Amino acid sequence: MPRPLRIAQVGSIIFPIPPTRFGGTERAVSYLTESLVAAGHDVTLFACGDAVTSAKLIASRPAALNGTQVGNSLPHFAAHFALVRRHLDDFDIIHFHEEGMHFPCFMDVADKTVTTFHMPLGQPDMRILYDAIPEMPLVSISNRQRLPLPDANWAGTVPHGIPTSLYHFNPEPTGYLAFIGRFSPTKQPHEAIRIALAAGLPIKLAGTLYDQDRPYWDKKVRPHLDNPLVEVGASSDWGSGSHGQL
């Protein structure tokens, strides 16, 4: 049998892994890490000390930054990536889950890395980074995600793997649609509302609203909240009766 791969998963230091509340990227990193361990690989998770994992854990700080009084997160990220760099020879592959802040630290060993982007890539300034350091192998979570950077060094497309045990088929759905995600222009909850109303179905929405997205919320989402078919609440209250998630 081939020996197990020595894999480093470099997670976030913003939210815990897995997240205690919201944090879609952190949840995806946790699922992937635990699945790789279950498959017999030698996996190390670089995260914060409050991470919960069956992999080896190397922490760059005691707890995730979210909820702490930190004036500048850049030194914390720099220390996080420096810690990974010190363990470079311990791994066959280093899997990053950031938007490219680590590129300058690992451009000389690009072939030993892969970076999954979990966010949209439409920000104009991001092309500056990819043009400057084009050798870093990238993974998209959908083919459409690649459209703003079609000529980047794409290694493949790997959708998020979600444990099927989390969702149970309901042959008699209770007749509503569900949206779970950030209330932001990139996630487009207003489009989910439009689809639900066009279909004549109620929709329940749950997510996070950041200050920078409040103008979008006020313009695109808030006007629908008086509609009895539109509900904003906690997803844990909904059970598994939805027709589907948008």
PDB file of C-alpha atoms in Angstrom:
ATOM      1  CA  MET A   1       0.000   0.000   0.000  1.00  0.00           C
ATOM      2  CA  PRO A   2       1.239   3.541  -0.695  1.00  0.00           C
ATOM      3  CA  ARG A   3       2.151   5.510   2.373  1.00  0.00           C
ATOM      4  CA  PRO A   4      -0.385   8.075   3.616  1.00  0.00           C
ATOM      5  CA  LEU A   5       0.071  11.591   2.332  1.00  0.00           C
ATOM      6  CA  ARG A   6       1.412  14.163   4.762  1.00  0.00           C
ATOM      7  CA  ILE A   7      -1.114  16.953   4.340  1.00  0.00           C
ATOM      8  CA  ALA A   8      -1.195  20.389   5.925  1.00  0.00           C
ATOM      9  CA  GLN A   9      -4.542  22.145   6.031  1.00  0.00           C
ATOM     10  CA  VAL A  10      -3.987  25.850   6.666  1.00  0.00           C
ATOM     11  CA  GLY A  11      -7.190  27.198   8.105  1.00  0.00           C
ATOM     12  CA  SER A  12      -8.493  30.556   9.189  1.00  0.00           C
ATOM     13  CA  ILE A  13      -7.511  32.477  12.297  1.00  0.00           C
ATOM     14  CA  ILE A  14     -10.632  34.666  12.077  1.00  0.00           C
ATOM     15  CA  PHE A  15     -13.240  32.092  13.145  1.00  0.00           C
ATOM     16  CA  PRO A  16     -12.852  28.796  15.042  1.00  0.00           C
ATOM     17  CA  ILE A  17     -12.614  25.508  13.134  1.00  0.00           C
ATOM     18  CA  PRO A  18     -15.288  24.238  13.070  1.00  0.00           C
ATOM     19  CA  PRO A  19     -17.236  27.462  13.611  1.00  0.00           C
ATOM     20  CA  THR A  20     -19.400  27.777  16.683  1.00  0.00           C
ATOM     21  CA  ARG A  21     -21.898  29.907  14.753  1.00  0.00           C
ATOM     22  CA  PHE A  22     -21.245  31.232  11.257  1.00  0.00           C
ATOM     23  CA  GLY A  23     -18.196  30.569   9.127  1.00  0.00           C
ATOM     24  CA  GLY A  24     -18.851  28.645   5.935  1.00  0.00           C
ATOM     25  CA  THR A  25     -15.197  28.403   4.923  1.00  0.00           C
ATOM     26  CA  GLU A  26     -14.192  27.154   8.352  1.00  0.00           C
ATOM     27  CA  ARG A  27     -16.937  24.531   8.247  1.00  0.00           C
ATOM     28  CA  ALA A  28     -15.743  23.324   4.832  1.00  0.00           C
ATOM     29  CA  VAL A  29     -12.144  23.138   6.092  1.00  0.00           C
ATOM     30  CA  SER A  30     -13.274  21.093   9.082  1.00  0.00           C
ATOM     31  CA  TYR A  31     -15.247  18.635   6.949  1.00  0.00           C
ATOM     32  CA  LEU A  32     -12.312  18.193   4.579  1.00  0.00           C
ATOM     33  CA  THR A  33      -9.775  17.767   7.369  1.00  0.00           C
ATOM     34  CA  GLU A  34     -11.821  15.164   9.208  1.00  0.00           C
ATOM     35  CA  SER A  35     -12.505  13.244   5.987  1.00  0.00           C
ATOM     36  CA  LEU A  36      -8.806  13.130   5.102  1.00  0.00           C
ATOM     37  CA  VAL A  37      -7.986  11.816   8.577  1.00  0.00           C
ATOM     38  CA  ALA A  38     -10.709   9.171   8.224  1.00  0.00           C
ATOM     39  CA  ALA A  39      -9.186   8.173   4.871  1.00  0.00           C
ATOM     40  CA  GLY A  40      -5.936   7.342   6.643  1.00  0.00           C
ATOM     41  CA  HIS A  41      -3.794  10.330   5.712  1.00  0.00           C
ATOM     42  CA  ASP A  42      -1.369  12.091   8.050  1.00  0.00           C
ATOM     43  CA  VAL A  43      -3.101  15.447   8.424  1.00  0.00           C
ATOM     44  CA  THR A  44      -2.047  18.536  10.348  1.00  0.00           C
ATOM     45  CA  LEU A  45      -4.367  21.499  10.806  1.00  0.00           C
ATOM     46  CA  PHE A  46      -2.834  24.941  11.223  1.00  0.00           C
ATOM     47  CA  ALA A  47      -5.418  27.032  13.025  1.00  0.00           C
ATOM     48  CA  CYS A  48      -6.014  28.550  16.465  1.00  0.00           C
ATOM     49  CA  GLY A  49      -5.941  26.805  19.809  1.00  0.00           C
ATOM     50  CA  ASP A  50      -9.731  26.676  20.014  1.00  0.00           C
ATOM     51  CA  ALA A  51      -9.989  24.432  16.934  1.00  0.00           C
ATOM     52  CA  VAL A  52     -11.542  20.997  17.425  1.00  0.00           C
ATOM     53  CA  THR A  53     -10.089  18.313  15.169  1.00  0.00           C
ATOM     54  CA  SER A  54      -8.967  14.699  15.008  1.00  0.00           C
ATOM     55  CA  ALA A  55      -5.938  15.840  12.997  1.00  0.00           C
ATOM     56  CA  LYS A  56      -2.744  17.088  14.567  1.00  0.00           C
ATOM     57  CA  LEU A  57      -3.232  20.710  15.565  1.00  0.00           C
ATOM     58  CA  ILE A  58      -0.559  23.385  15.342  1.00  0.00           C
ATOM     59  CA  ALA A  59      -1.869  26.691  16.668  1.00  0.00           C
ATOM     60  CA  SER A  60      -0.402  30.091  15.902  1.00  0.00           C
ATOM     61  CA  ARG A  61      -2.490  31.807  18.585  1.00  0.00           C
ATOM     62  CA  PRO A  62      -4.704  30.681  21.497  1.00  0.00           C
ATOM     63  CA  ALA A  63      -8.088  31.564  20.003  1.00  0.00           C
ATOM     64  CA  ALA A  64      -9.683  32.885  16.835  1.00  0.00           C
ATOM     65  CA  LEU A  65      -9.556  36.626  16.234  1.00  0.00           C
ATOM     66  CA  ASN A  66     -13.304  37.113  15.896  1.00  0.00           C
ATOM     67  CA  GLY A  67     -14.664  38.738  19.030  1.00  0.00           C
ATOM     68  CA  THR A  68     -11.253  39.892  20.270  1.00  0.00           C
ATOM     69  CA  GLN A  69      -9.893  43.427  20.395  1.00  0.00           C
ATOM     70  CA  VAL A  70      -7.332  43.345  17.590  1.00  0.00           C
ATOM     71  CA  GLY A  71      -6.378  46.591  15.913  1.00  0.00           C
ATOM     72  CA  ASN A  72      -4.485  45.049  13.001  1.00  0.00           C
ATOM     73  CA  SER A  73      -4.901  41.445  11.898  1.00  0.00           C
ATOM     74  CA  LEU A  74      -1.933  41.489   9.492  1.00  0.00           C
ATOM     75  CA  PRO A  75       0.746  40.604  12.112  1.00  0.00           C
ATOM     76  CA  HIS A  76      -1.362  37.644  13.230  1.00  0.00           C
ATOM     77  CA  PHE A  77      -1.676  36.323   9.676  1.00  0.00           C
ATOM     78  CA  ALA A  78       2.045  36.857   9.091  1.00  0.00           C
ATOM     79  CA  ALA A  79       2.863  34.842  12.211  1.00  0.00           C
ATOM     80  CA  HIS A  80       0.409  32.147  11.129  1.00  0.00           C
ATOM     81  CA  PHE A  81       2.053  31.729   7.733  1.00  0.00           C
ATOM     82  CA  ALA A  82       5.549  31.906   9.234  1.00  0.00           C
ATOM     83  CA  LEU A  83       4.641  28.964  11.465  1.00  0.00           C
ATOM     84  CA  VAL A  84       3.533  26.954   8.428  1.00  0.00           C
ATOM     85  CA  ARG A  85       6.747  27.867   6.661  1.00  0.00           C
ATOM     86  CA  ARG A  86       8.859  26.525   9.541  1.00  0.00           C
ATOM     87  CA  HIS A  87       7.186  23.127   9.066  1.00  0.00           C
ATOM     88  CA  LEU A  88       7.581  23.128   5.287  1.00  0.00           C
ATOM     89  CA  ASP A  89       9.616  19.907   5.119  1.00  0.00           C
ATOM     90  CA  ASP A  90       7.057  17.973   7.170  1.00  0.00           C
ATOM     91  CA  PHE A  91       4.476  17.818   4.372  1.00  0.00           C
ATOM     92  CA  ASP A  92       3.910  16.507   0.872  1.00  0.00           C
ATOM     93  CA  ILE A  93       1.205  19.083   0.151  1.00  0.00           C
ATOM     94  CA  ILE A  94       0.139  22.288   1.885  1.00  0.00           C
ATOM     95  CA  HIS A  95      -3.487  23.285   1.312  1.00  0.00           C
ATOM     96  CA  PHE A  96      -4.319  26.933   1.953  1.00  0.00           C
ATOM     97  CA  HIS A  97      -7.806  28.346   2.369  1.00  0.00           C
ATOM     98  CA  GLU A  98      -7.037  32.056   2.093  1.00  0.00           C
ATOM     99  CA  GLU A  99      -7.398  34.679  -0.628  1.00  0.00           C
ATOM    100  CA  GLY A 100      -3.715  34.965  -1.450  1.00  0.00           C
ATOM    101  CA  MET A 101      -2.097  36.742   1.486  1.00  0.00           C
ATOM    102  CA  HIS A 102       0.289  33.791   1.790  1.00  0.00           C
ATOM    103  CA  PHE A 103       1.479  33.909  -1.828  1.00  0.00           C
ATOM    104  CA  PRO A 104       4.714  35.902  -1.227  1.00  0.00           C
ATOM    105  CA  CYS A 105       5.746  33.512   1.572  1.00  0.00           C
ATOM    106  CA  PHE A 106       5.338  30.366  -0.539  1.00  0.00           C
ATOM    107  CA  MET A 107       5.939  31.413  -4.149  1.00  0.00           C
ATOM    108  CA  ASP A 108       9.318  29.636  -4.145  1.00  0.00           C
ATOM    109  CA  VAL A 109       7.606  26.323  -3.247  1.00  0.00           C
ATOM    110  CA  ALA A 110       4.422  26.879  -5.249  1.00  0.00           C
ATOM    111  CA  ASP A 111       4.376  23.312  -6.584  1.00  0.00           C
ATOM    112  CA  LYS A 112       4.058  22.035  -3.022  1.00  0.00           C
ATOM    113  CA  THR A 113       0.933  24.086  -2.386  1.00  0.00           C
ATOM    114  CA  VAL A 114      -2.649  24.434  -3.486  1.00  0.00           C
ATOM    115  CA  THR A 115      -5.001  27.261  -2.581  1.00  0.00           C
ATOM    116  CA  THR A 116      -8.770  26.899  -2.537  1.00  0.00           C
ATOM    117  CA  PHE A 117     -10.753  30.083  -2.953  1.00  0.00           C
ATOM    118  CA  HIS A 118     -14.030  30.034  -1.071  1.00  0.00           C
ATOM    119  CA  MET A 119     -15.135  33.546  -2.047  1.00  0.00           C
ATOM    120  CA  PRO A 120     -16.087  35.310  -5.290  1.00  0.00           C
ATOM    121  CA  LEU A 121     -13.116  36.586  -7.289  1.00  0.00           C
ATOM    122  CA  GLY A 122     -14.640  39.685  -8.841  1.00  0.00           C
ATOM    123  CA  GLN A 123     -12.705  42.280  -6.829  1.00  0.00           C
ATOM    124  CA  PRO A 124     -10.609  44.240  -9.383  1.00  0.00           C
ATOM    125  CA  ASP A 125      -7.600  44.639  -7.090  1.00  0.00           C
ATOM    126  CA  MET A 126      -7.163  40.878  -6.700  1.00  0.00           C
ATOM    127  CA  ARG A 127      -5.836  40.551 -10.260  1.00  0.00           C
ATOM    128  CA  ILE A 128      -2.772  42.559  -9.217  1.00  0.00           C
ATOM    129  CA  LEU A 129      -1.772  39.714  -6.893  1.00  0.00           C
ATOM    130  CA  TYR A 130      -2.433  36.908  -9.375  1.00  0.00           C
ATOM    131  CA  ASP A 131      -0.538  38.710 -12.123  1.00  0.00           C
ATOM    132  CA  ALA A 132       2.424  39.290  -9.798  1.00  0.00           C
ATOM    133  CA  ILE A 133       2.568  35.678  -8.536  1.00  0.00           C
ATOM    134  CA  PRO A 134       0.984  33.536 -11.275  1.00  0.00           C
ATOM    135  CA  GLU A 135       2.711  30.280 -10.338  1.00  0.00           C
ATOM    136  CA  MET A 136       0.509  29.454  -7.323  1.00  0.00           C
ATOM    137  CA  PRO A 137      -1.856  26.509  -8.122  1.00  0.00           C
ATOM    138  CA  LEU A 138      -5.479  27.418  -7.437  1.00  0.00           C
ATOM    139  CA  VAL A 139      -8.661  25.420  -6.840  1.00  0.00           C
ATOM    140  CA  SER A 140     -12.137  26.795  -7.483  1.00  0.00           C
ATOM    141  CA  ILE A 141     -15.309  25.544  -5.837  1.00  0.00           C
ATOM    142  CA  SER A 142     -17.275  26.007  -9.073  1.00  0.00           C
ATOM    143  CA  ASN A 143     -16.411  26.636 -12.708  1.00  0.00           C
ATOM    144  CA  ARG A 144     -18.372  29.875 -12.655  1.00  0.00           C
ATOM    145  CA  GLN A 145     -16.195  31.172  -9.829  1.00  0.00           C
ATOM    146  CA  ARG A 146     -13.259  31.235 -12.263  1.00  0.00           C
ATOM    147  CA  LEU A 147     -14.834  33.656 -14.738  1.00  0.00           C
ATOM    148  CA  PRO A 148     -13.151  36.849 -13.426  1.00  0.00           C
ATOM    149  CA  LEU A 149      -9.732  35.117 -13.656  1.00  0.00           C
ATOM    150  CA  PRO A 150     -10.009  32.568 -16.481  1.00  0.00           C
ATOM    151  CA  ASP A 151      -6.269  32.586 -17.179  1.00  0.00           C
ATOM    152  CA  ALA A 152      -5.136  31.931 -13.595  1.00  0.00           C
ATOM    153  CA  ASN A 153      -3.204  28.770 -12.699  1.00  0.00           C
ATOM    154  CA  TRP A 154      -6.265  26.621 -12.050  1.00  0.00           C
ATOM    155  CA  ALA A 155      -5.455  23.096 -10.879  1.00  0.00           C
ATOM    156  CA  GLY A 156      -9.079  21.969 -10.750  1.00  0.00           C
ATOM    157  CA  THR A 157     -12.593  22.566  -9.481  1.00  0.00           C
ATOM    158  CA  VAL A 158     -13.620  20.825  -6.264  1.00  0.00           C
ATOM    159  CA  PRO A 159     -17.050  21.709  -4.834  1.00  0.00           C
ATOM    160  CA  HIS A 160     -17.400  21.742  -1.075  1.00  0.00           C
ATOM    161  CA  GLY A 161     -17.943  18.282   0.336  1.00  0.00           C
ATOM    162  CA  ILE A 162     -20.833  18.258   2.797  1.00  0.00           C
ATOM    163  CA  PRO A 163     -21.547  15.114   4.864  1.00  0.00           C
ATOM    164  CA  THR A 164     -24.739  13.584   3.513  1.00  0.00           C
ATOM    165  CA  SER A 165     -25.675  12.523   7.040  1.00  0.00           C
ATOM    166  CA  LEU A 166     -26.483  16.168   7.828  1.00  0.00           C
ATOM    167  CA  TYR A 167     -29.472  16.207   5.518  1.00  0.00           C
ATOM    168  CA  HIS A 168     -32.287  13.693   5.353  1.00  0.00           C
ATOM    169  CA  PHE A 169     -34.650  13.277   2.443  1.00  0.00           C
ATOM    170  CA  ASN A 170     -38.157  14.376   3.299  1.00  0.00           C
ATOM    171  CA  PRO A 171     -40.747  12.982   0.863  1.00  0.00           C
ATOM    172  CA  GLU A 172     -43.329  15.421   2.261  1.00  0.00           C
ATOM    173  CA  PRO A 173     -41.684  18.848   2.431  1.00  0.00           C
ATOM    174  CA  THR A 174     -43.558  21.507   4.344  1.00  0.00           C
ATOM    175  CA  GLY A 175     -43.481  23.881   1.427  1.00  0.00           C
ATOM    176  CA  TYR A 176     -40.813  26.555   1.932  1.00  0.00           C
ATOM    177  CA  LEU A 177     -37.417  27.434   0.500  1.00  0.00           C
ATOM    178  CA  ALA A 178     -34.358  28.162   2.630  1.00  0.00           C
ATOM    179  CA  PHE A 179     -31.460  30.584   2.154  1.00  0.00           C
ATOM    180  CA  ILE A 180     -28.421  30.247   4.428  1.00  0.00           C
ATOM    181  CA  GLY A 181     -25.480  32.573   3.902  1.00  0.00           C
ATOM    182  CA  ARG A 182     -24.159  36.113   4.239  1.00  0.00           C
ATOM    183  CA  PHE A 183     -26.599  38.904   3.524  1.00  0.00           C
ATOM    184  CA  SER A 184     -24.354  40.514   0.941  1.00  0.00           C
ATOM    185  CA  PRO A 185     -24.410  41.435  -2.761  1.00  0.00           C
ATOM    186  CA  THR A 186     -22.143  38.482  -3.567  1.00  0.00           C
ATOM    187  CA  LYS A 187     -24.569  35.983  -2.015  1.00  0.00           C
ATOM    188  CA  GLN A 188     -27.657  37.686  -3.497  1.00  0.00           C
ATOM    189  CA  PRO A 189     -30.361  36.758  -0.981  1.00  0.00           C
ATOM    190  CA  HIS A 190     -32.649  39.180  -2.831  1.00  0.00           C
ATOM    191  CA  GLU A 191     -32.508  36.793  -5.805  1.00  0.00           C
ATOM    192  CA  ALA A 192     -33.496  33.904  -3.542  1.00  0.00           C
ATOM    193  CA  ILE A 193     -36.464  35.970  -2.388  1.00  0.00           C
ATOM    194  CA  ARG A 194     -37.396  36.794  -5.988  1.00  0.00           C
ATOM    195  CA  ILE A 195     -37.325  33.115  -6.970  1.00  0.00           C
ATOM    196  CA  ALA A 196     -39.404  32.064  -3.965  1.00  0.00           C
ATOM    197  CA  LEU A 197     -42.048  34.714  -4.555  1.00  0.00           C
ATOM    198  CA  ALA A 198     -42.203  33.895  -8.268  1.00  0.00           C
ATOM    199  CA  ALA A 199     -42.857  30.271  -7.315  1.00  0.00           C
ATOM    200  CA  GLY A 200     -45.430  31.276  -4.721  1.00  0.00           C
ATOM    201  CA  LEU A 201     -43.447  29.621  -1.927  1.00  0.00           C
ATOM    202  CA  PRO A 202     -42.499  30.968   1.503  1.00  0.00           C
ATOM    203  CA  ILE A 203     -38.791  31.509   2.095  1.00  0.00           C
ATOM    204  CA  LYS A 204     -36.811  31.457   5.331  1.00  0.00           C
ATOM    205  CA  LEU A 205     -33.449  33.207   5.449  1.00  0.00           C
ATOM    206  CA  ALA A 206     -30.631  32.958   7.974  1.00  0.00           C
ATOM    207  CA  GLY A 207     -27.205  34.535   7.824  1.00  0.00           C
ATOM    208  CA  THR A 208     -24.867  37.269   8.949  1.00  0.00           C
ATOM    209  CA  LEU A 209     -25.032  40.966   8.135  1.00  0.00           C
ATOM    210  CA  TYR A 210     -21.823  42.988   8.207  1.00  0.00           C
ATOM    211  CA  ASP A 211     -21.763  46.775   8.445  1.00  0.00           C
ATOM    212  CA  GLN A 212     -20.403  47.212   4.918  1.00  0.00           C
ATOM    213  CA  ASP A 213     -23.374  45.252   3.549  1.00  0.00           C
ATOM    214  CA  ARG A 214     -26.053  47.200   5.396  1.00  0.00           C
ATOM    215  CA  PRO A 215     -26.808  49.557   2.470  1.00  0.00           C
ATOM    216  CA  TYR A 216     -27.414  46.491   0.291  1.00  0.00           C
ATOM    217  CA  TRP A 217     -29.641  44.980   2.984  1.00  0.00           C
ATOM    218  CA  ASP A 218     -31.660  48.168   3.361  1.00  0.00           C
ATOM    219  CA  LYS A 219     -32.169  48.529  -0.392  1.00  0.00           C
ATOM    220  CA  LYS A 220     -32.594  44.948  -1.607  1.00  0.00           C
ATOM    221  CA  VAL A 221     -33.742  42.776   1.308  1.00  0.00           C
ATOM    222  CA  ARG A 222     -35.456  44.903   3.941  1.00  0.00           C
ATOM    223  CA  PRO A 223     -38.318  45.978   1.619  1.00  0.00           C
ATOM    224  CA  HIS A 224     -39.434  42.331   1.421  1.00  0.00           C
ATOM    225  CA  LEU A 225     -39.606  41.735   5.172  1.00  0.00           C
ATOM    226  CA  ASP A 226     -43.205  42.904   5.429  1.00  0.00           C
ATOM    227  CA  ASN A 227     -44.213  40.137   3.027  1.00  0.00           C
ATOM    228  CA  PRO A 228     -45.724  37.240   5.025  1.00  0.00           C
ATOM    229  CA  LEU A 229     -43.927  34.781   2.729  1.00  0.00           C
ATOM    230  CA  VAL A 230     -40.497  36.091   3.800  1.00  0.00           C
ATOM    231  CA  GLU A 231     -39.048  35.173   7.195  1.00  0.00           C
ATOM    232  CA  VAL A 232     -35.638  35.830   8.715  1.00  0.00           C
ATOM    233  CA  GLY A 233     -34.732  33.505  11.566  1.00  0.00           C
ATOM    234  CA  ALA A 234     -32.360  30.899  12.953  1.00  0.00           C
ATOM    235  CA  SER A 235     -31.822  27.926  10.657  1.00  0.00           C
ATOM    236  CA  SER A 236     -31.691  25.557  13.631  1.00  0.00           C
ATOM    237  CA  ASP A 237     -35.413  26.194  14.132  1.00  0.00           C
ATOM    238  CA  TRP A 238     -36.421  24.964  10.713  1.00  0.00           C
ATOM    239  CA  GLY A 239     -35.883  21.240  10.811  1.00  0.00           C
ATOM    240  CA  SER A 240     -35.590  19.491   7.450  1.00  0.00           C
ATOM    241  CA  GLY A 241     -38.896  20.329   5.852  1.00  0.00           C
ATOM    242  CA  SER A 242     -37.747  22.701   3.134  1.00  0.00           C
ATOM    243  CA  HIS A 243     -38.194  22.055  -0.576  1.00  0.00           C
ATOM    244  CA  GLY A 244     -34.599  23.133  -1.082  1.00  0.00           C
ATOM    245  CA  GLN A 245     -31.864  25.578  -0.244  1.00  0.00           C
ATOM    246  CA  LEU A 246     -31.058  28.575  -2.424  1.00  0.00           C
TER     247      LEU A 246
END
